[in-house]
Short mmCIF file of C-alpha atoms in Angstrom, two decimals:
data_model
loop_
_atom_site.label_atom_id
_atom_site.label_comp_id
_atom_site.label_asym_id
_atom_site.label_seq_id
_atom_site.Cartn_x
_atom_site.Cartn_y
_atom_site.Cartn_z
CA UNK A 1 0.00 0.00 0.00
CA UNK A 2 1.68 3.15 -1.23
CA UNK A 3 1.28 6.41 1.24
CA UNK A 4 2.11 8.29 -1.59
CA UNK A 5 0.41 10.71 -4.23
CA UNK A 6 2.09 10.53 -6.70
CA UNK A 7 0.67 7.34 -8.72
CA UNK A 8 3.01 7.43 -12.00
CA UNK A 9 6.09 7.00 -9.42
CA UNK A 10 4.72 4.48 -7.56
CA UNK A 11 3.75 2.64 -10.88
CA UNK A 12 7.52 2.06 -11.35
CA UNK A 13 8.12 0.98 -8.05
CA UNK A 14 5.54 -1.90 -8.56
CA UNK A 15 6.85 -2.69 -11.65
CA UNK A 16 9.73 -4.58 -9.13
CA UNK A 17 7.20 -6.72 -7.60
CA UNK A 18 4.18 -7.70 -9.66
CA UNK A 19 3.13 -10.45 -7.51
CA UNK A 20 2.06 -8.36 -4.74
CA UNK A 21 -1.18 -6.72 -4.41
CA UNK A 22 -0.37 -2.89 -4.93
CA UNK A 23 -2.75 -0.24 -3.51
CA UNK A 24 -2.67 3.15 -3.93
CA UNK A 25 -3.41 5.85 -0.69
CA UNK A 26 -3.24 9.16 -1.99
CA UNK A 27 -5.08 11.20 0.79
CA UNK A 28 -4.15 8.91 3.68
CA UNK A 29 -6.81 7.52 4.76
CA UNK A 30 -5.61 3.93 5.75
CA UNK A 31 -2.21 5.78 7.08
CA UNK A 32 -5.24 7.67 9.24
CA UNK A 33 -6.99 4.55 10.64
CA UNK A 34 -3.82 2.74 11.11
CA UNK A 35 -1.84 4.92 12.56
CA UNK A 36 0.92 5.14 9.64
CA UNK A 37 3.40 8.32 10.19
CA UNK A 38 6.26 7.57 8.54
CA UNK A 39 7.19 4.00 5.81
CA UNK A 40 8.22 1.84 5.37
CA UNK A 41 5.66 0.40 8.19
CA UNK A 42 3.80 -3.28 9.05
CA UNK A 43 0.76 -3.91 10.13
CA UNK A 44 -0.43 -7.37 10.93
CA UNK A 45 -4.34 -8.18 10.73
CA UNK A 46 -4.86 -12.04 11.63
CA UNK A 47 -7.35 -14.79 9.57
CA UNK A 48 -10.23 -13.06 12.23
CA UNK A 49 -9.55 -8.84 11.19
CA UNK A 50 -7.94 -8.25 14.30
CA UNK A 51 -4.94 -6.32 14.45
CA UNK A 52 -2.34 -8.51 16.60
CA UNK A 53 0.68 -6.21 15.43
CA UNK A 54 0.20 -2.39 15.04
CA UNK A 55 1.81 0.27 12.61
CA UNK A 56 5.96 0.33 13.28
CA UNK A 57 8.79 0.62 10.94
CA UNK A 58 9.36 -2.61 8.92
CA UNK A 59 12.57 -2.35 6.35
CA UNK A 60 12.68 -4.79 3.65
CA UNK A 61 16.60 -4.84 3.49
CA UNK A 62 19.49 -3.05 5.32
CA UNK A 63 20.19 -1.14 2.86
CA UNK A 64 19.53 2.04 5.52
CA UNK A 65 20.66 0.46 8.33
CA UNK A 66 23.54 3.24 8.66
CA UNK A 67 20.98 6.13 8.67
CA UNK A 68 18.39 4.39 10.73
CA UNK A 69 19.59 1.81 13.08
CA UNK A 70 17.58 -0.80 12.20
CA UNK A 71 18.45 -4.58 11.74
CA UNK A 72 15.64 -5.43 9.49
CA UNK A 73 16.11 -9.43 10.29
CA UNK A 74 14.55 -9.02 13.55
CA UNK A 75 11.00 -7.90 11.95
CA UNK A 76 11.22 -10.85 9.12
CA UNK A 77 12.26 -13.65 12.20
CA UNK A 78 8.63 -11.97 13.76
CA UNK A 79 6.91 -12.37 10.71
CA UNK A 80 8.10 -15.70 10.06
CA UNK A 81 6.80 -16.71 13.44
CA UNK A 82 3.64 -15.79 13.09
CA UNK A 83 3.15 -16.76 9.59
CA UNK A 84 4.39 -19.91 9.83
CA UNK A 85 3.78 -20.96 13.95
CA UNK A 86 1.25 -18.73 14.17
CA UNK A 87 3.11 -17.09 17.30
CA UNK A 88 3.16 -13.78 17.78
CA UNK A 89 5.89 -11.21 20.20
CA UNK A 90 2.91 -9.32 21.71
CA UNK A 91 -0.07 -9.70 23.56
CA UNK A 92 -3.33 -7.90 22.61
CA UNK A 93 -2.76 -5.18 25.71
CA UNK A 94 0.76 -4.78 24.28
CA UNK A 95 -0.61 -4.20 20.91
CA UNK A 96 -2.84 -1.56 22.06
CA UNK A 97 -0.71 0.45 24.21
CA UNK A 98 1.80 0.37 20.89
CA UNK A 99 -0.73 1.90 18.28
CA UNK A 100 -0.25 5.18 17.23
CA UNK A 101 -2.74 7.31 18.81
CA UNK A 102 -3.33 10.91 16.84
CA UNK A 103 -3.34 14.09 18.81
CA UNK A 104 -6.39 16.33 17.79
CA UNK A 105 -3.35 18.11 15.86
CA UNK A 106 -2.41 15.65 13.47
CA UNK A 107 -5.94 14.86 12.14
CA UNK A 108 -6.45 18.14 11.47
CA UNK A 109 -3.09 18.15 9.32
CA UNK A 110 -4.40 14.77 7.68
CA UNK A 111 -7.33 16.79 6.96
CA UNK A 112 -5.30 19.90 5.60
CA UNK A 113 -3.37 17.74 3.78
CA UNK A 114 -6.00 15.84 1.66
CA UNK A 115 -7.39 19.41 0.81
CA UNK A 116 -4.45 19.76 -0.52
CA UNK A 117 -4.43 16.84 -2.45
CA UNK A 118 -7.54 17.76 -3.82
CA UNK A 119 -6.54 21.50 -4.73
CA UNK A 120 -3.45 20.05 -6.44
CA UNK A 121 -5.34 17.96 -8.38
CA UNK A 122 -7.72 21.23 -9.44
CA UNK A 123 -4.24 22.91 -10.24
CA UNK A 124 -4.85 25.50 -7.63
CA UNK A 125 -1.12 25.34 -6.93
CA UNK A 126 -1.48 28.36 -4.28
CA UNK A 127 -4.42 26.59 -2.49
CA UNK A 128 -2.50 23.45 -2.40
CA UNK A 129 0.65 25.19 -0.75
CA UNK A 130 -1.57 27.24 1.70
CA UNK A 131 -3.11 23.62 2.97
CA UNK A 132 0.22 21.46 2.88
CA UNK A 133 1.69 24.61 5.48
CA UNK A 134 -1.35 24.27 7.49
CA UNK A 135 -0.60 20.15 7.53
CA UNK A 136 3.58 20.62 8.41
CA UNK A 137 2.84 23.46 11.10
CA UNK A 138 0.77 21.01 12.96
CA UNK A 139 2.52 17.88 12.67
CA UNK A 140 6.07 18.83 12.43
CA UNK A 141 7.24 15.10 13.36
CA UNK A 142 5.51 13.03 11.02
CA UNK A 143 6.83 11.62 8.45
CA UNK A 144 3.77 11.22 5.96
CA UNK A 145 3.37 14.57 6.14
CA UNK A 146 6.57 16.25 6.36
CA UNK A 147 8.35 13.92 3.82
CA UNK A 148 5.58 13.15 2.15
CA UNK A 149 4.84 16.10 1.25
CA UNK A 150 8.18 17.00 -0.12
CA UNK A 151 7.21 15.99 -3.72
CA UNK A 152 4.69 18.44 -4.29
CA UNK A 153 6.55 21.31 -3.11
CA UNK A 154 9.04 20.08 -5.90
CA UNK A 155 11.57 19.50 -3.11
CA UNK A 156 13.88 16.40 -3.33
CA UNK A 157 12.76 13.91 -0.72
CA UNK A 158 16.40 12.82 -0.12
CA UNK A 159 17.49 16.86 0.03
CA UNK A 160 18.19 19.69 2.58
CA UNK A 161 15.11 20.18 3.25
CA UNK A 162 15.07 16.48 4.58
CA UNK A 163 17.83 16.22 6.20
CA UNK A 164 16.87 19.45 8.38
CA UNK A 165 13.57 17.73 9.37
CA UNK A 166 15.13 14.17 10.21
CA UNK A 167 17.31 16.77 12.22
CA UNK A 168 14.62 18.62 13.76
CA UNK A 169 12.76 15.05 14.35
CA UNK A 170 15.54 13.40 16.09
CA UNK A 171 15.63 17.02 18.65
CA UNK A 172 12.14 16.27 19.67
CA UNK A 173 12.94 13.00 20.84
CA UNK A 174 12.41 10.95 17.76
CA UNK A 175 8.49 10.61 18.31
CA UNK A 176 6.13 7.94 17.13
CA UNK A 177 6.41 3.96 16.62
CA UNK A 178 6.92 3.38 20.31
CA UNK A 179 7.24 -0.56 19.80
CA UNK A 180 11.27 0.25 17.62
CA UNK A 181 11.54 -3.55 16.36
CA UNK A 182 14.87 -4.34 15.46
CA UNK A 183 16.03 -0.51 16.79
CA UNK A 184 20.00 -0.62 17.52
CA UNK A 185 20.19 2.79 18.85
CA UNK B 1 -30.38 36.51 0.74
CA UNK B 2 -28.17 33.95 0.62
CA UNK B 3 -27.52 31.63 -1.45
CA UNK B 4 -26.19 27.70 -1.93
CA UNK B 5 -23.70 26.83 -3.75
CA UNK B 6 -22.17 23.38 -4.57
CA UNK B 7 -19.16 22.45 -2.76
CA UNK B 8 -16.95 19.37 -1.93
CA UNK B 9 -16.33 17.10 1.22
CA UNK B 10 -13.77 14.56 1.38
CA UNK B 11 -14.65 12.02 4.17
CA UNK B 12 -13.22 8.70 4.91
CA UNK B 13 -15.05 7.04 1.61
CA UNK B 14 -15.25 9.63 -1.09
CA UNK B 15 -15.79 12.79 -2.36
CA UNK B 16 -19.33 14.18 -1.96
CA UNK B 17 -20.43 16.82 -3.53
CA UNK B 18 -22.70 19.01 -1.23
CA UNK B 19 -24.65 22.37 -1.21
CA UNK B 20 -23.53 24.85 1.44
CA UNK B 21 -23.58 28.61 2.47
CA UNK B 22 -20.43 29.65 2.02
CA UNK B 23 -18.95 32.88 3.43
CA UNK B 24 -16.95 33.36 6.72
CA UNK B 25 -18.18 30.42 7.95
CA UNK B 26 -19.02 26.88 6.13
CA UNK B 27 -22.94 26.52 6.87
CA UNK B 28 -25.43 23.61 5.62
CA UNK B 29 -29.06 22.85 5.22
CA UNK B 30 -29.75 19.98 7.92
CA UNK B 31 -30.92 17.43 5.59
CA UNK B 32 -27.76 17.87 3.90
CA UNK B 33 -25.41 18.18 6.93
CA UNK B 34 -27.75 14.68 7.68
CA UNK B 35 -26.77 13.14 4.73
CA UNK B 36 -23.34 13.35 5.33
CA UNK B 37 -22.83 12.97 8.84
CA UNK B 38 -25.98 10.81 9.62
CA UNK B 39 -26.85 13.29 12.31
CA UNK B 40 -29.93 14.67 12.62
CA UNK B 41 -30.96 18.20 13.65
CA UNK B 42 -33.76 17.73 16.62
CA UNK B 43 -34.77 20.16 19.39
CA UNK B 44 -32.91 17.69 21.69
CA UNK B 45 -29.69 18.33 19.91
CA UNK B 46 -27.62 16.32 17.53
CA UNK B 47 -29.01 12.88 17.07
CA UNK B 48 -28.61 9.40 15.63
CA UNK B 49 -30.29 6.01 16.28
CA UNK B 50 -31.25 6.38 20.15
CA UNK B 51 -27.73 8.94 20.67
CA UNK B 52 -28.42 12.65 21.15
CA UNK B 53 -25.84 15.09 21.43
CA UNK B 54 -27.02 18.32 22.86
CA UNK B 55 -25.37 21.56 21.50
CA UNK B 56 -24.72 24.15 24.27
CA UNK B 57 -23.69 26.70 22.08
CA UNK B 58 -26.81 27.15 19.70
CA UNK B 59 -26.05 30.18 18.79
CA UNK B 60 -22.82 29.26 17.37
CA UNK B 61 -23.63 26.32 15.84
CA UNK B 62 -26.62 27.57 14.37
CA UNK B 63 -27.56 30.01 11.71
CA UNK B 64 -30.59 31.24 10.60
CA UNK B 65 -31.78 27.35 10.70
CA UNK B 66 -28.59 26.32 9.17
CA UNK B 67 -25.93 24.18 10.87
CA UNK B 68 -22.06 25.56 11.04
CA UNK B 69 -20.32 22.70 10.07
CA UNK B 70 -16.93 23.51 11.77
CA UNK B 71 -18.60 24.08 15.03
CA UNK B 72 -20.89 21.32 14.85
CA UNK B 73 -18.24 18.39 13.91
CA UNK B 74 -16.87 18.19 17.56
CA UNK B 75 -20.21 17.75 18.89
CA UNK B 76 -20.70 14.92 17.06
CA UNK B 77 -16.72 13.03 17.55
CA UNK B 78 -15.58 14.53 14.22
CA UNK B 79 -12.53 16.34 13.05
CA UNK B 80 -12.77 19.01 10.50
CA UNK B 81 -11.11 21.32 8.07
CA UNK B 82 -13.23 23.76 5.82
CA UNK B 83 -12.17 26.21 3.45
CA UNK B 84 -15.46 28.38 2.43
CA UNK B 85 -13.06 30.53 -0.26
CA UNK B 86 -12.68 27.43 -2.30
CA UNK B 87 -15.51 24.83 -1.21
CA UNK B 88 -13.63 22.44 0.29
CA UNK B 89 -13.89 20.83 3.39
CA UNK B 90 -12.28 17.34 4.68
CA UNK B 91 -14.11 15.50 7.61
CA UNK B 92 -12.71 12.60 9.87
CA UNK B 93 -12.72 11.01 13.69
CA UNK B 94 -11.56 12.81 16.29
CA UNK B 95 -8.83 12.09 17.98
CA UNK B 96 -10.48 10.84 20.85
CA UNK B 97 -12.42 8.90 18.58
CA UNK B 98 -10.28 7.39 16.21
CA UNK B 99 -8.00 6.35 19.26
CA UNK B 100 -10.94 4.68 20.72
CA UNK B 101 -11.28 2.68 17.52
CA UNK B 102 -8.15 1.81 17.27
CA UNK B 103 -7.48 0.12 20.88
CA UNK B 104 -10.45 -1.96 20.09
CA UNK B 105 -7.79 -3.88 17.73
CA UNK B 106 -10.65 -4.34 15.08
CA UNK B 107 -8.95 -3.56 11.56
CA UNK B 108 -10.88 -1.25 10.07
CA UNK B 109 -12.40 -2.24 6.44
CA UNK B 110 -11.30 0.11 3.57
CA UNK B 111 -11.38 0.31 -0.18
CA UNK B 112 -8.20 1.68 -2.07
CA UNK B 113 -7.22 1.23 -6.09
CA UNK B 114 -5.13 -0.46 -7.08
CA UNK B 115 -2.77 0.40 -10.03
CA UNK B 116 -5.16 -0.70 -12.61
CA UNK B 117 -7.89 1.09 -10.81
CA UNK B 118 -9.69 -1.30 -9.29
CA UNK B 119 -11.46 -1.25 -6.09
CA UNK B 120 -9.92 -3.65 -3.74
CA UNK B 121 -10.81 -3.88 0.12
CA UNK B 122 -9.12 -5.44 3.42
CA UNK B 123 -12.59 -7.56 3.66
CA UNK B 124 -11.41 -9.33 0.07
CA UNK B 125 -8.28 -11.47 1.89
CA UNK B 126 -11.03 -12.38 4.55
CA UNK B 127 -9.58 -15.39 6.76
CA UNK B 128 -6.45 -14.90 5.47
CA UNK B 129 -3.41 -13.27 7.35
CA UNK B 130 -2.58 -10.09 6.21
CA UNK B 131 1.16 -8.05 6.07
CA UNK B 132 -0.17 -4.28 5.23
CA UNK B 133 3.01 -2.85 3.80
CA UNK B 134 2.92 0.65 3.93
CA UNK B 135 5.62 2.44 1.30
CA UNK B 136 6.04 4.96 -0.92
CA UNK B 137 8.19 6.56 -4.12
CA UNK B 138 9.25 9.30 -1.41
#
């Protein structure tokens, strides 16, 4: 599931993998009900739609271990658990102290933010940029919509203006995904 | 007088197209605030099913009959962002709400596209496990 608007780059992306089911989340709104601030994240939802593993950072390689301190084996050994034991690292009380609760704030950005989309899509560039401020001012920390957002302000998502937010991010504390599987730092 | 014009709301599902009295403040006709939210305007307040939600503030919430739909959202455990310049407004749970959702561990159902524009929901793997992957190009 791409958290991503921009369909045409995620098109080549999923060109890599055509075996798995690709879905495309332009405003949001499953990041919203699951909790998703920053990718790439896991969720696990069991054979009954119950959620026995909430939103946290799940790397497919460690090919960004350096940057983010994360040994991506210890997610796939969970995964393979459950999958293939069915046995799972955390207990339904665990899993709901570990989901990412939204402040009142950061709806209200996901909100601005798929105005935005919206406007963008109009071509009411000036709209667009007026909403996506609104979004960033609010939730400064989260990924989704700091990053995310980089694109449309035709700012390289791998650029100065990301490396000043990881910056500013890592100052506050490093906030959300409380559960850091496979964190080395 | 004033007048309704057609504007847009993006909720959870879609994007409904609404009328609304649009100046300073975003204001609707309560059969169409009703069809959106499922609320209904009754002397008691804000209701649905056997749930009403009384509005203390009346005179903020409503205008000449019609129902502000900033100020009313909160009543009813909704978050909201409305732009009356353009006619555009994006509703959602509040906080409190959504977070109540969430510890319930239920995954909520949704529908996304996929890349060849099909509708495909979380209810479509039903009894299956299911990795959600979230990524992205950025």
């Amino acid at each position: 599931m791409a958290i991503d608007s921009d369909v045409a780059a995620i098109r080549e992306w999923a060109a890599h993998a055509p075996e798995l089911t690709v879905l495309v989340d332009r405003e949001y709104i499953v990041a919203e009900r699951y909790g998703i601030v920053n990718v790439p994240a896991a969720v696990w939802i069991d054979e009954d739609g119950r959620i026995v593993r909430p939103a946290d950072t799940a790397m497919g390689d460690d090919r960004f271990r350096a940057f983010a301190h994360i040994d991506s084996a210890v997610h796939h050994d969970l995964l393979r658990a459950w999958v293939l034991r069915n046995e799972r690292d955390l207990d339904d009380e665990q899993v709901a102290a570990n989901m990412e609760r939204p402040s009142p704030e950061l709806q209200l950005a996901r909100l601005h933010r798929r105005v935005a989309v919206l406007l963008h899509d109009r071509g009411d560039t000036e709209g667009a940029s007026t909403h996506l401020a609104a979004a960033e001012a609010l939730a400064p920390h989260d990924w989704v919509i700091r990053r995310g957002s980089m694109p449309m302000h035709d700012q390289d998502p791998f650029g100065t203006e990301f490396f000043s937010f990881v910056e500013e991010w890592m100052q506050a504390g490093s906030p959300g995904y409380s559960l850091r599987t496979g964190r080395e730092d | 007088m004033v007048t309704a014009r057609t504007a847009t709301i993006i909720n959870d599902v879609e994007h409904v197209e609404v009328d609304a009295v649009l100046g300073s403040r975003w204001l609707m006709q309560p059969d169409a605030f009703q069809s959106l939210t499922g609320w209904t305007l009754k002397p008691e307040g804000l209701c649905r099913g056997d749930v009403c939600a009384p509005i203390y503030h009346r005179d903020k919430v409503l205008a000449d009959g019609l129902i502000d739909l900033q100020e009313a959202a909160p009543i009813i455990g909704l978050s909201v962002v409305t732009d009356p310049d353009r006619g555009v407004a994006a509703l959602t749970a509040s906080a409190p709400a959504r977070a109540q959702e969430m510890i319930s561990l239920q995954a909520p159902d949704f529908t996304l596209s996929n890349l060849a524009g099909e509708p495909v929901s979380l209810h479509d793997f039903n009894r299956r496990k299911v990795l959600l992957l979230a990524w992205s190009s950025w």
